[in-house]
Amino acid sequence: MTRYRTYGDAGQAFPIYITVVAGLLFLAFAYFAVGQAAVNRNGAQTAADAAALAAAQETRDELAGRWVEDILDPQKWQDIFAGEVLGLEPPCWRAYELAAQNDASVRGCDQDGLRLTVTVQANKSAGDSVIPATSTRRAHASATAVIESLCTFDPPGEDAEEDVLPRLNCEDGDDWELDPEDLTDLPGPEDLFDVHLAND
């Protein structure tokens, strides 16, 4: 009689054991799916960050080029350093390039002065899993890059000499004495402007 009850108890425990194991496996697959989704989101954020920075750097380079073109007209410098320049080429093509390199597609690219915001969508979903939504949903992410002037100068007064250019005082500690007769050594775009991701 005792042996019969022992076997009976074991028989009753087996379905419980199977249920527990199945539950644990389901949880493991669910955690794996969540991990896949997190990796997908991180990849989309990386693509958005790279795209926004690339677009901002394109604008930075154009502003630096415009400064070189107008270097002999210091009255225009302030507008250039503030990004208030007409005729700049839209920089979003760089965002498209960088997003594609990171396996994502640009869904929005907006410029507001010296701020560029890019929104991307991952080209791939997190893949098939026990969570149905992850098999079709694609991660989205956005990033904003900011361009900031690194240099200041004293605008020339009305009585300023025409053959003297203002000295640039830049945050890296370099002061640029500009000789209108010898403009071979000029600060580069990275000396004039900083490009970084916005914290907000």
mmCIF file with all atom_site columns, C-alpha atoms in Angstrom:
data_model
loop_
_atom_site.group_PDB
_atom_site.id
_atom_site.type_symbol
_atom_site.label_atom_id
_atom_site.label_alt_id
_atom_site.label_comp_id
_atom_site.label_asym_id
_atom_site.label_entity_id
_atom_site.label_seq_id
_atom_site.pdbx_PDB_ins_code
_atom_site.Cartn_x
_atom_site.Cartn_y
_atom_site.Cartn_z
_atom_site.occupancy
_atom_site.B_iso_or_equiv
_atom_site.pdbx_formal_charge
_atom_site.auth_seq_id
_atom_site.auth_comp_id
_atom_site.auth_asym_id
_atom_site.auth_atom_id
_atom_site.pdbx_PDB_model_num
ATOM 1   C CA . MET A 1 1   ? 0.000  0.000   0.000   1.00 0.00 ? 1   MET A CA 1
ATOM 2   C CA . THR A 1 2   ? 2.814  2.390   0.862   1.00 0.00 ? 2   THR A CA 1
ATOM 3   C CA . ARG A 1 3   ? 4.604  1.670   -2.425  1.00 0.00 ? 3   ARG A CA 1
ATOM 4   C CA . TYR A 1 4   ? 1.381  2.350   -4.354  1.00 0.00 ? 4   TYR A CA 1
ATOM 5   C CA . ARG A 1 5   ? 0.981  5.772   -2.721  1.00 0.00 ? 5   ARG A CA 1
ATOM 6   C CA . THR A 1 6   ? 4.584  6.681   -3.486  1.00 0.00 ? 6   THR A CA 1
ATOM 7   C CA . TYR A 1 7   ? 4.156  5.940   -7.164  1.00 0.00 ? 7   TYR A CA 1
ATOM 8   C CA . GLY A 1 8   ? 0.858  7.816   -7.138  1.00 0.00 ? 8   GLY A CA 1
ATOM 9   C CA . ASP A 1 9   ? 2.471  10.897  -5.607  1.00 0.00 ? 9   ASP A CA 1
ATOM 10  C CA . ALA A 1 10  ? 5.236  10.774  -8.203  1.00 0.00 ? 10  ALA A CA 1
ATOM 11  C CA . GLY A 1 11  ? 2.694  10.530  -10.972 1.00 0.00 ? 11  GLY A CA 1
ATOM 12  C CA . GLN A 1 12  ? 0.869  13.556  -9.655  1.00 0.00 ? 12  GLN A CA 1
ATOM 13  C CA . ALA A 1 13  ? 4.085  15.598  -9.350  1.00 0.00 ? 13  ALA A CA 1
ATOM 14  C CA . PHE A 1 14  ? 5.210  14.928  -12.911 1.00 0.00 ? 14  PHE A CA 1
ATOM 15  C CA . PRO A 1 15  ? 2.615  17.202  -14.608 1.00 0.00 ? 15  PRO A CA 1
ATOM 16  C CA . ILE A 1 16  ? 3.480  19.946  -12.108 1.00 0.00 ? 16  ILE A CA 1
ATOM 17  C CA . TYR A 1 17  ? 7.147  19.518  -12.952 1.00 0.00 ? 17  TYR A CA 1
ATOM 18  C CA . ILE A 1 18  ? 6.391  19.800  -16.671 1.00 0.00 ? 18  ILE A CA 1
ATOM 19  C CA . THR A 1 19  ? 4.299  22.928  -16.073 1.00 0.00 ? 19  THR A CA 1
ATOM 20  C CA . VAL A 1 20  ? 7.058  24.569  -14.033 1.00 0.00 ? 20  VAL A CA 1
ATOM 21  C CA . VAL A 1 21  ? 9.710  23.762  -16.639 1.00 0.00 ? 21  VAL A CA 1
ATOM 22  C CA . ALA A 1 22  ? 7.470  25.051  -19.431 1.00 0.00 ? 22  ALA A CA 1
ATOM 23  C CA . GLY A 1 23  ? 6.862  28.252  -17.470 1.00 0.00 ? 23  GLY A CA 1
ATOM 24  C CA . LEU A 1 24  ? 10.570 28.757  -16.900 1.00 0.00 ? 24  LEU A CA 1
ATOM 25  C CA . LEU A 1 25  ? 11.297 28.197  -20.582 1.00 0.00 ? 25  LEU A CA 1
ATOM 26  C CA . PHE A 1 26  ? 8.611  30.703  -21.524 1.00 0.00 ? 26  PHE A CA 1
ATOM 27  C CA . LEU A 1 27  ? 10.101 33.279  -19.157 1.00 0.00 ? 27  LEU A CA 1
ATOM 28  C CA . ALA A 1 28  ? 13.565 32.632  -20.579 1.00 0.00 ? 28  ALA A CA 1
ATOM 29  C CA . PHE A 1 29  ? 12.317 33.173  -24.132 1.00 0.00 ? 29  PHE A CA 1
ATOM 30  C CA . ALA A 1 30  ? 10.407 36.272  -23.013 1.00 0.00 ? 30  ALA A CA 1
ATOM 31  C CA . TYR A 1 31  ? 13.539 37.738  -21.425 1.00 0.00 ? 31  TYR A CA 1
ATOM 32  C CA . PHE A 1 32  ? 15.453 36.918  -24.585 1.00 0.00 ? 32  PHE A CA 1
ATOM 33  C CA . ALA A 1 33  ? 12.802 38.733  -26.648 1.00 0.00 ? 33  ALA A CA 1
ATOM 34  C CA . VAL A 1 34  ? 13.017 41.752  -24.370 1.00 0.00 ? 34  VAL A CA 1
ATOM 35  C CA . GLY A 1 35  ? 16.787 41.688  -24.763 1.00 0.00 ? 35  GLY A CA 1
ATOM 36  C CA . GLN A 1 36  ? 16.460 41.544  -28.532 1.00 0.00 ? 36  GLN A CA 1
ATOM 37  C CA . ALA A 1 37  ? 14.081 44.500  -28.461 1.00 0.00 ? 37  ALA A CA 1
ATOM 38  C CA . ALA A 1 38  ? 16.513 46.455  -26.271 1.00 0.00 ? 38  ALA A CA 1
ATOM 39  C CA . VAL A 1 39  ? 19.372 45.758  -28.672 1.00 0.00 ? 39  VAL A CA 1
ATOM 40  C CA . ASN A 1 40  ? 17.156 46.878  -31.543 1.00 0.00 ? 40  ASN A CA 1
ATOM 41  C CA . ARG A 1 41  ? 16.314 50.124  -29.757 1.00 0.00 ? 41  ARG A CA 1
ATOM 42  C CA . ASN A 1 42  ? 19.962 50.748  -28.938 1.00 0.00 ? 42  ASN A CA 1
ATOM 43  C CA . GLY A 1 43  ? 20.873 50.221  -32.579 1.00 0.00 ? 43  GLY A CA 1
ATOM 44  C CA . ALA A 1 44  ? 18.217 52.695  -33.672 1.00 0.00 ? 44  ALA A CA 1
ATOM 45  C CA . GLN A 1 45  ? 19.469 55.248  -31.139 1.00 0.00 ? 45  GLN A CA 1
ATOM 46  C CA . THR A 1 46  ? 23.032 54.815  -32.369 1.00 0.00 ? 46  THR A CA 1
ATOM 47  C CA . ALA A 1 47  ? 21.835 55.406  -35.931 1.00 0.00 ? 47  ALA A CA 1
ATOM 48  C CA . ALA A 1 48  ? 19.907 58.525  -34.877 1.00 0.00 ? 48  ALA A CA 1
ATOM 49  C CA . ASP A 1 49  ? 22.898 59.920  -32.976 1.00 0.00 ? 49  ASP A CA 1
ATOM 50  C CA . ALA A 1 50  ? 25.271 59.333  -35.884 1.00 0.00 ? 50  ALA A CA 1
ATOM 51  C CA . ALA A 1 51  ? 22.825 60.784  -38.414 1.00 0.00 ? 51  ALA A CA 1
ATOM 52  C CA . ALA A 1 52  ? 22.180 63.942  -36.387 1.00 0.00 ? 52  ALA A CA 1
ATOM 53  C CA . LEU A 1 53  ? 25.893 64.528  -35.782 1.00 0.00 ? 53  LEU A CA 1
ATOM 54  C CA . ALA A 1 54  ? 26.741 63.994  -39.450 1.00 0.00 ? 54  ALA A CA 1
ATOM 55  C CA . ALA A 1 55  ? 24.081 66.465  -40.591 1.00 0.00 ? 55  ALA A CA 1
ATOM 56  C CA . ALA A 1 56  ? 25.241 69.035  -38.036 1.00 0.00 ? 56  ALA A CA 1
ATOM 57  C CA . GLN A 1 57  ? 28.864 68.613  -39.085 1.00 0.00 ? 57  GLN A CA 1
ATOM 58  C CA . GLU A 1 58  ? 27.846 69.243  -42.684 1.00 0.00 ? 58  GLU A CA 1
ATOM 59  C CA . THR A 1 59  ? 26.285 72.565  -41.653 1.00 0.00 ? 59  THR A CA 1
ATOM 60  C CA . ARG A 1 60  ? 29.322 73.360  -39.518 1.00 0.00 ? 60  ARG A CA 1
ATOM 61  C CA . ASP A 1 61  ? 31.618 72.849  -42.493 1.00 0.00 ? 61  ASP A CA 1
ATOM 62  C CA . GLU A 1 62  ? 29.440 75.092  -44.642 1.00 0.00 ? 62  GLU A CA 1
ATOM 63  C CA . LEU A 1 63  ? 29.444 77.834  -42.020 1.00 0.00 ? 63  LEU A CA 1
ATOM 64  C CA . ALA A 1 64  ? 33.221 77.599  -41.736 1.00 0.00 ? 64  ALA A CA 1
ATOM 65  C CA . GLY A 1 65  ? 33.495 77.800  -45.525 1.00 0.00 ? 65  GLY A CA 1
ATOM 66  C CA . ARG A 1 66  ? 31.246 80.854  -45.588 1.00 0.00 ? 66  ARG A CA 1
ATOM 67  C CA . TRP A 1 67  ? 33.434 82.493  -42.936 1.00 0.00 ? 67  TRP A CA 1
ATOM 68  C CA . VAL A 1 68  ? 36.508 81.943  -45.094 1.00 0.00 ? 68  VAL A CA 1
ATOM 69  C CA . GLU A 1 69  ? 34.702 83.464  -48.070 1.00 0.00 ? 69  GLU A CA 1
ATOM 70  C CA . ASP A 1 70  ? 33.775 86.554  -46.052 1.00 0.00 ? 70  ASP A CA 1
ATOM 71  C CA . ILE A 1 71  ? 36.876 86.746  -43.920 1.00 0.00 ? 71  ILE A CA 1
ATOM 72  C CA . LEU A 1 72  ? 37.723 90.214  -45.242 1.00 0.00 ? 72  LEU A CA 1
ATOM 73  C CA . ASP A 1 73  ? 34.298 91.505  -44.232 1.00 0.00 ? 73  ASP A CA 1
ATOM 74  C CA . PRO A 1 74  ? 34.170 91.204  -40.414 1.00 0.00 ? 74  PRO A CA 1
ATOM 75  C CA . GLN A 1 75  ? 30.718 92.789  -40.380 1.00 0.00 ? 75  GLN A CA 1
ATOM 76  C CA . LYS A 1 76  ? 29.357 89.425  -41.552 1.00 0.00 ? 76  LYS A CA 1
ATOM 77  C CA . TRP A 1 77  ? 31.186 87.299  -39.007 1.00 0.00 ? 77  TRP A CA 1
ATOM 78  C CA . GLN A 1 78  ? 28.628 87.561  -36.225 1.00 0.00 ? 78  GLN A CA 1
ATOM 79  C CA . ASP A 1 79  ? 25.803 86.281  -38.413 1.00 0.00 ? 79  ASP A CA 1
ATOM 80  C CA . ILE A 1 80  ? 27.963 83.393  -39.573 1.00 0.00 ? 80  ILE A CA 1
ATOM 81  C CA . PHE A 1 81  ? 28.893 82.349  -36.034 1.00 0.00 ? 81  PHE A CA 1
ATOM 82  C CA . ALA A 1 82  ? 25.225 82.589  -35.049 1.00 0.00 ? 82  ALA A CA 1
ATOM 83  C CA . GLY A 1 83  ? 24.209 80.419  -38.005 1.00 0.00 ? 83  GLY A CA 1
ATOM 84  C CA . GLU A 1 84  ? 22.111 83.199  -39.491 1.00 0.00 ? 84  GLU A CA 1
ATOM 85  C CA . VAL A 1 85  ? 23.279 82.691  -43.044 1.00 0.00 ? 85  VAL A CA 1
ATOM 86  C CA . LEU A 1 86  ? 21.148 82.414  -46.151 1.00 0.00 ? 86  LEU A CA 1
ATOM 87  C CA . GLY A 1 87  ? 21.812 79.981  -48.950 1.00 0.00 ? 87  GLY A CA 1
ATOM 88  C CA . LEU A 1 88  ? 23.260 77.070  -46.986 1.00 0.00 ? 88  LEU A CA 1
ATOM 89  C CA . GLU A 1 89  ? 22.659 73.663  -48.534 1.00 0.00 ? 89  GLU A CA 1
ATOM 90  C CA . PRO A 1 90  ? 20.264 71.363  -46.626 1.00 0.00 ? 90  PRO A CA 1
ATOM 91  C CA . PRO A 1 91  ? 22.423 68.896  -44.653 1.00 0.00 ? 91  PRO A CA 1
ATOM 92  C CA . CYS A 1 92  ? 19.927 66.049  -44.315 1.00 0.00 ? 92  CYS A CA 1
ATOM 93  C CA . TRP A 1 93  ? 21.508 63.989  -47.095 1.00 0.00 ? 93  TRP A CA 1
ATOM 94  C CA . ARG A 1 94  ? 24.309 63.248  -44.625 1.00 0.00 ? 94  ARG A CA 1
ATOM 95  C CA . ALA A 1 95  ? 21.755 62.011  -42.123 1.00 0.00 ? 95  ALA A CA 1
ATOM 96  C CA . TYR A 1 96  ? 20.369 59.602  -44.716 1.00 0.00 ? 96  TYR A CA 1
ATOM 97  C CA . GLU A 1 97  ? 23.871 58.299  -45.434 1.00 0.00 ? 97  GLU A CA 1
ATOM 98  C CA . LEU A 1 98  ? 24.772 57.668  -41.804 1.00 0.00 ? 98  LEU A CA 1
ATOM 99  C CA . ALA A 1 99  ? 21.411 56.116  -40.992 1.00 0.00 ? 99  ALA A CA 1
ATOM 100 C CA . ALA A 1 100 ? 21.785 53.682  -43.893 1.00 0.00 ? 100 ALA A CA 1
ATOM 101 C CA . GLN A 1 101 ? 25.261 52.734  -42.697 1.00 0.00 ? 101 GLN A CA 1
ATOM 102 C CA . ASN A 1 102 ? 23.699 51.827  -39.345 1.00 0.00 ? 102 ASN A CA 1
ATOM 103 C CA . ASP A 1 103 ? 20.884 49.759  -40.904 1.00 0.00 ? 103 ASP A CA 1
ATOM 104 C CA . ALA A 1 104 ? 18.175 52.359  -40.340 1.00 0.00 ? 104 ALA A CA 1
ATOM 105 C CA . SER A 1 105 ? 16.034 54.744  -42.372 1.00 0.00 ? 105 SER A CA 1
ATOM 106 C CA . VAL A 1 106 ? 15.457 58.444  -41.742 1.00 0.00 ? 106 VAL A CA 1
ATOM 107 C CA . ARG A 1 107 ? 11.841 59.279  -40.945 1.00 0.00 ? 107 ARG A CA 1
ATOM 108 C CA . GLY A 1 108 ? 12.385 62.954  -40.159 1.00 0.00 ? 108 GLY A CA 1
ATOM 109 C CA . CYS A 1 109 ? 15.150 65.532  -40.447 1.00 0.00 ? 109 CYS A CA 1
ATOM 110 C CA . ASP A 1 110 ? 14.489 69.060  -39.205 1.00 0.00 ? 110 ASP A CA 1
ATOM 111 C CA . GLN A 1 111 ? 16.817 72.008  -38.827 1.00 0.00 ? 111 GLN A CA 1
ATOM 112 C CA . ASP A 1 112 ? 16.132 74.942  -36.536 1.00 0.00 ? 112 ASP A CA 1
ATOM 113 C CA . GLY A 1 113 ? 19.049 77.315  -36.736 1.00 0.00 ? 113 GLY A CA 1
ATOM 114 C CA . LEU A 1 114 ? 22.007 75.537  -35.200 1.00 0.00 ? 114 LEU A CA 1
ATOM 115 C CA . ARG A 1 115 ? 19.968 72.538  -34.010 1.00 0.00 ? 115 ARG A CA 1
ATOM 116 C CA . LEU A 1 116 ? 19.292 69.480  -36.159 1.00 0.00 ? 116 LEU A CA 1
ATOM 117 C CA . THR A 1 117 ? 16.867 66.758  -35.097 1.00 0.00 ? 117 THR A CA 1
ATOM 118 C CA . VAL A 1 118 ? 16.806 63.401  -36.857 1.00 0.00 ? 118 VAL A CA 1
ATOM 119 C CA . THR A 1 119 ? 14.321 60.583  -36.348 1.00 0.00 ? 119 THR A CA 1
ATOM 120 C CA . VAL A 1 120 ? 15.107 57.106  -37.638 1.00 0.00 ? 120 VAL A CA 1
ATOM 121 C CA . GLN A 1 121 ? 13.495 53.690  -37.837 1.00 0.00 ? 121 GLN A CA 1
ATOM 122 C CA . ALA A 1 122 ? 15.438 50.443  -37.678 1.00 0.00 ? 122 ALA A CA 1
ATOM 123 C CA . ASN A 1 123 ? 15.303 48.489  -40.932 1.00 0.00 ? 123 ASN A CA 1
ATOM 124 C CA . LYS A 1 124 ? 14.822 45.215  -39.080 1.00 0.00 ? 124 LYS A CA 1
ATOM 125 C CA . SER A 1 125 ? 12.519 44.132  -36.289 1.00 0.00 ? 125 SER A CA 1
ATOM 126 C CA . ALA A 1 126 ? 13.716 42.287  -33.211 1.00 0.00 ? 126 ALA A CA 1
ATOM 127 C CA . GLY A 1 127 ? 12.751 39.006  -34.918 1.00 0.00 ? 127 GLY A CA 1
ATOM 128 C CA . ASP A 1 128 ? 10.391 36.143  -34.113 1.00 0.00 ? 128 ASP A CA 1
ATOM 129 C CA . SER A 1 129 ? 9.836  35.402  -30.450 1.00 0.00 ? 129 SER A CA 1
ATOM 130 C CA . VAL A 1 130 ? 7.223  34.364  -27.919 1.00 0.00 ? 130 VAL A CA 1
ATOM 131 C CA . ILE A 1 131 ? 6.132  38.021  -27.813 1.00 0.00 ? 131 ILE A CA 1
ATOM 132 C CA . PRO A 1 132 ? 4.293  38.546  -31.123 1.00 0.00 ? 132 PRO A CA 1
ATOM 133 C CA . ALA A 1 133 ? 4.743  42.335  -31.210 1.00 0.00 ? 133 ALA A CA 1
ATOM 134 C CA . THR A 1 134 ? 8.523  42.059  -31.463 1.00 0.00 ? 134 THR A CA 1
ATOM 135 C CA . SER A 1 135 ? 8.360  40.140  -34.734 1.00 0.00 ? 135 SER A CA 1
ATOM 136 C CA . THR A 1 136 ? 6.954  43.092  -36.693 1.00 0.00 ? 136 THR A CA 1
ATOM 137 C CA . ARG A 1 137 ? 7.629  46.207  -34.659 1.00 0.00 ? 137 ARG A CA 1
ATOM 138 C CA . ARG A 1 138 ? 10.659 48.264  -35.613 1.00 0.00 ? 138 ARG A CA 1
ATOM 139 C CA . ALA A 1 139 ? 12.477 50.496  -33.187 1.00 0.00 ? 139 ALA A CA 1
ATOM 140 C CA . HIS A 1 140 ? 12.332 54.257  -33.564 1.00 0.00 ? 140 HIS A CA 1
ATOM 141 C CA . ALA A 1 141 ? 14.728 56.811  -32.113 1.00 0.00 ? 141 ALA A CA 1
ATOM 142 C CA . SER A 1 142 ? 15.516 60.493  -32.433 1.00 0.00 ? 142 SER A CA 1
ATOM 143 C CA . ALA A 1 143 ? 18.516 62.653  -31.662 1.00 0.00 ? 143 ALA A CA 1
ATOM 144 C CA . THR A 1 144 ? 19.297 66.347  -31.737 1.00 0.00 ? 144 THR A CA 1
ATOM 145 C CA . ALA A 1 145 ? 22.740 67.712  -32.545 1.00 0.00 ? 145 ALA A CA 1
ATOM 146 C CA . VAL A 1 146 ? 23.762 71.255  -31.681 1.00 0.00 ? 146 VAL A CA 1
ATOM 147 C CA . ILE A 1 147 ? 26.331 73.491  -33.335 1.00 0.00 ? 147 ILE A CA 1
ATOM 148 C CA . GLU A 1 148 ? 27.999 76.040  -31.065 1.00 0.00 ? 148 GLU A CA 1
ATOM 149 C CA . SER A 1 149 ? 30.511 78.719  -31.892 1.00 0.00 ? 149 SER A CA 1
ATOM 150 C CA . LEU A 1 150 ? 33.847 78.299  -30.142 1.00 0.00 ? 150 LEU A CA 1
ATOM 151 C CA . CYS A 1 151 ? 35.207 81.749  -30.925 1.00 0.00 ? 151 CYS A CA 1
ATOM 152 C CA . THR A 1 152 ? 34.457 85.344  -30.048 1.00 0.00 ? 152 THR A CA 1
ATOM 153 C CA . PHE A 1 153 ? 35.805 88.609  -31.408 1.00 0.00 ? 153 PHE A CA 1
ATOM 154 C CA . ASP A 1 154 ? 35.401 92.330  -30.974 1.00 0.00 ? 154 ASP A CA 1
ATOM 155 C CA . PRO A 1 155 ? 33.433 93.704  -33.926 1.00 0.00 ? 155 PRO A CA 1
ATOM 156 C CA . PRO A 1 156 ? 35.300 96.459  -35.731 1.00 0.00 ? 156 PRO A CA 1
ATOM 157 C CA . GLY A 1 157 ? 34.145 99.988  -34.991 1.00 0.00 ? 157 GLY A CA 1
ATOM 158 C CA . GLU A 1 158 ? 33.368 102.661 -37.530 1.00 0.00 ? 158 GLU A CA 1
ATOM 159 C CA . ASP A 1 159 ? 36.916 104.017 -37.263 1.00 0.00 ? 159 ASP A CA 1
ATOM 160 C CA . ALA A 1 160 ? 38.599 100.605 -37.607 1.00 0.00 ? 160 ALA A CA 1
ATOM 161 C CA . GLU A 1 161 ? 41.348 100.275 -40.154 1.00 0.00 ? 161 GLU A CA 1
ATOM 162 C CA . GLU A 1 162 ? 40.275 98.374  -43.256 1.00 0.00 ? 162 GLU A CA 1
ATOM 163 C CA . ASP A 1 163 ? 43.448 96.313  -43.432 1.00 0.00 ? 163 ASP A CA 1
ATOM 164 C CA . VAL A 1 164 ? 43.143 95.017  -39.859 1.00 0.00 ? 164 VAL A CA 1
ATOM 165 C CA . LEU A 1 165 ? 40.996 92.008  -39.003 1.00 0.00 ? 165 LEU A CA 1
ATOM 166 C CA . PRO A 1 166 ? 39.601 91.262  -35.530 1.00 0.00 ? 166 PRO A CA 1
ATOM 167 C CA . ARG A 1 167 ? 41.415 88.695  -33.455 1.00 0.00 ? 167 ARG A CA 1
ATOM 168 C CA . LEU A 1 168 ? 39.545 85.454  -32.843 1.00 0.00 ? 168 LEU A CA 1
ATOM 169 C CA . ASN A 1 169 ? 39.522 84.249  -29.245 1.00 0.00 ? 169 ASN A CA 1
ATOM 170 C CA . CYS A 1 170 ? 38.594 80.561  -29.216 1.00 0.00 ? 170 CYS A CA 1
ATOM 171 C CA . GLU A 1 171 ? 37.748 78.268  -26.328 1.00 0.00 ? 171 GLU A CA 1
ATOM 172 C CA . ASP A 1 172 ? 40.639 75.918  -27.005 1.00 0.00 ? 172 ASP A CA 1
ATOM 173 C CA . GLY A 1 173 ? 42.974 78.682  -25.834 1.00 0.00 ? 173 GLY A CA 1
ATOM 174 C CA . ASP A 1 174 ? 44.156 79.645  -29.296 1.00 0.00 ? 174 ASP A CA 1
ATOM 175 C CA . ASP A 1 175 ? 43.989 83.266  -30.365 1.00 0.00 ? 175 ASP A CA 1
ATOM 176 C CA . TRP A 1 176 ? 44.059 83.743  -34.093 1.00 0.00 ? 176 TRP A CA 1
ATOM 177 C CA . GLU A 1 177 ? 45.802 86.858  -35.347 1.00 0.00 ? 177 GLU A CA 1
ATOM 178 C CA . LEU A 1 178 ? 44.527 87.190  -38.897 1.00 0.00 ? 178 LEU A CA 1
ATOM 179 C CA . ASP A 1 179 ? 46.677 88.950  -41.472 1.00 0.00 ? 179 ASP A CA 1
ATOM 180 C CA . PRO A 1 180 ? 44.643 89.990  -44.524 1.00 0.00 ? 180 PRO A CA 1
ATOM 181 C CA . GLU A 1 181 ? 47.864 89.851  -46.538 1.00 0.00 ? 181 GLU A CA 1
ATOM 182 C CA . ASP A 1 182 ? 48.549 86.254  -45.564 1.00 0.00 ? 182 ASP A CA 1
ATOM 183 C CA . LEU A 1 183 ? 45.506 84.041  -45.046 1.00 0.00 ? 183 LEU A CA 1
ATOM 184 C CA . THR A 1 184 ? 47.207 80.695  -45.507 1.00 0.00 ? 184 THR A CA 1
ATOM 185 C CA . ASP A 1 185 ? 46.965 79.652  -41.854 1.00 0.00 ? 185 ASP A CA 1
ATOM 186 C CA . LEU A 1 186 ? 43.320 79.752  -40.828 1.00 0.00 ? 186 LEU A CA 1
ATOM 187 C CA . PRO A 1 187 ? 41.324 77.900  -38.175 1.00 0.00 ? 187 PRO A CA 1
ATOM 188 C CA . GLY A 1 188 ? 39.447 74.848  -39.409 1.00 0.00 ? 188 GLY A CA 1
ATOM 189 C CA . PRO A 1 189 ? 35.753 74.064  -38.927 1.00 0.00 ? 189 PRO A CA 1
ATOM 190 C CA . GLU A 1 190 ? 36.502 72.129  -35.730 1.00 0.00 ? 190 GLU A CA 1
ATOM 191 C CA . ASP A 1 191 ? 38.354 75.179  -34.370 1.00 0.00 ? 191 ASP A CA 1
ATOM 192 C CA . LEU A 1 192 ? 35.443 77.522  -35.076 1.00 0.00 ? 192 LEU A CA 1
ATOM 193 C CA . PHE A 1 193 ? 32.476 75.360  -34.103 1.00 0.00 ? 193 PHE A CA 1
ATOM 194 C CA . ASP A 1 194 ? 31.694 72.531  -31.721 1.00 0.00 ? 194 ASP A CA 1
ATOM 195 C CA . VAL A 1 195 ? 29.147 69.840  -32.647 1.00 0.00 ? 195 VAL A CA 1
ATOM 196 C CA . HIS A 1 196 ? 27.576 67.701  -29.939 1.00 0.00 ? 196 HIS A CA 1
ATOM 197 C CA . LEU A 1 197 ? 24.395 65.897  -29.052 1.00 0.00 ? 197 LEU A CA 1
ATOM 198 C CA . ALA A 1 198 ? 21.839 67.848  -27.055 1.00 0.00 ? 198 ALA A CA 1
ATOM 199 C CA . ASN A 1 199 ? 21.219 66.642  -23.521 1.00 0.00 ? 199 ASN A CA 1
ATOM 200 C CA . ASP A 1 200 ? 17.494 67.409  -23.622 1.00 0.00 ? 200 ASP A CA 1
#
